[in-house]
C-alpha positions in Angstrom: 47.4 0.5 61.7 48.9 -2.9 61.6 50.5 -4.4 58.5 47.6 -6.8 58.1 45.0 -4.0 58.3 46.9 -1.9 55.9 47.1 -4.8 53.4 43.4 -5.5 53.8 42.6 -1.8 53.2 44.7 -1.8 50.1 43.1 -5.1 48.9 39.6 -3.6 49.5 40.4 -0.4 47.6 41.8 -2.5 44.7 38.8 -4.7 44.6 36.5 -1.6 44.6 38.5 0.1 41.8 38.3 -3.1 39.7 34.5 -3.2 40.3 34.2 0.4 39.2 36.2 -0.3 36.0 34.0 -3.4 35.3 30.8 -1.4 35.7 32.2 1.4 33.5 33.0 -1.2 30.7 29.5 -2.7 31.0 27.9 0.8 30.7 30.1 1.5 27.6 29.3 -1.9 26.0 25.5 -1.9 26.9 24.6 1.7 26.6 27.3 3.2 24.4 28.0 5.9 27.0 31.6 6.6 27.7 32.1 6.7 31.4 35.1 6.4 33.6 36.1 6.3 37.2 35.8 9.7 38.8 39.1 10.3 40.7 37.6 13.4 42.4 35.8 10.9 44.7 39.1 10.5 46.6 40.0 14.2 46.6 36.7 15.8 47.4 33.5 14.7 49.2 30.2 14.5 47.4 31.3 13.0 44.1 30.1 9.8 42.5 32.4 6.9 41.7 31.8 7.2 37.9 31.3 10.1 35.6 27.5 10.8 35.1 25.5 8.4 33.0 23.0 10.9 31.5 21.2 12.4 34.4 22.2 9.5 36.8 25.0 9.6 39.3 26.3 6.2 40.3 27.7 5.1 43.6 29.4 1.8 43.0 29.8 -0.8 45.7 31.4 -4.3 45.8 30.9 -5.9 49.2 30.2 -9.3 50.8 27.7 -7.7 53.2 24.9 -5.5 52.0 24.4 -2.1 53.5 22.2 -0.6 50.8 20.3 1.9 53.0 23.6 3.5 54.1 24.9 3.4 50.5 21.7 5.1 49.4 22.2 7.9 51.9 25.7 8.4 50.5 24.4 8.5 46.9 21.7 11.0 47.9 24.3 13.5 49.4 26.3 13.4 46.2 23.1 13.6 44.0 21.9 16.7 45.8 25.4 18.3 45.5 25.7 17.4 41.8 22.1 17.8 40.6 21.8 14.2 39.5 19.5 11.3 40.1 21.1 8.9 42.7 21.9 5.3 41.8 23.6 2.7 43.9 25.2 0.0 41.8 26.2 -2.9 43.9 27.7 -6.3 43.2 27.8 -9.3 45.5 30.5 -11.9 44.6 29.2 -14.5 42.2 25.7 -12.9 42.0 26.1 -10.0 39.6 25.2 -6.4 39.5 22.0 -4.8 41.0 20.9 -1.2 40.8 18.9 0.9 43.4 17.3 4.0 42.0 14.2 6.1 42.6 10.9 4.8 41.3 10.6 6.7 38.0 7.3 8.5 38.7 8.5 9.9 42.0 9.8 13.4 41.8 10.9 16.2 44.0 12.4 15.4 47.4 10.5 12.1 47.5 13.0 10.6 45.0 15.7 10.8 47.7 13.7 8.7 50.2 14.9 5.1 50.4 11.3 3.9 50.8 10.5 5.0 47.2 13.4 3.2 45.5 13.5 0.1 43.4 16.2 -2.6 43.1 16.6 -3.8 39.5 18.9 -5.9 37.4 21.2 -4.7 34.7 18.7 -5.1 31.8 16.0 -3.0 33.6 18.6 -0.4 34.5 19.7 -0.2 30.9 16.1 0.2 29.8 15.5 3.0 32.3 18.7 4.9 31.2 17.8 4.5 27.5 14.3 5.9 28.2 15.8 8.9 30.1 18.2 9.8 27.4 
């Protein structure tokens, strides 16, 4: 790997870690739930980026280009392994956070199908989490 590629990789990891910390702070401030970055994500496969938020497992992404369907597949793998409801939290620079999660009335294996998800803003996500607690 070239020096430039190595520096870009390090920069991307740092930006991703900063986004995870930002989201964890928002969850603590908004919901009063103490969450932190889950360092197991680097050591073992099938772990979410943050410690669980109630029954939700959050995969956190900060990218210039959206690839939500692939991120959803990654979250579903972790959700099935951990017994949690999958959530993809993503942030696009200068646009704020969005959350992809299963439509609430969908249960069973259907909740893992991307076609039955919804993409909501922070206020709606907070409301859904509060209702689930």
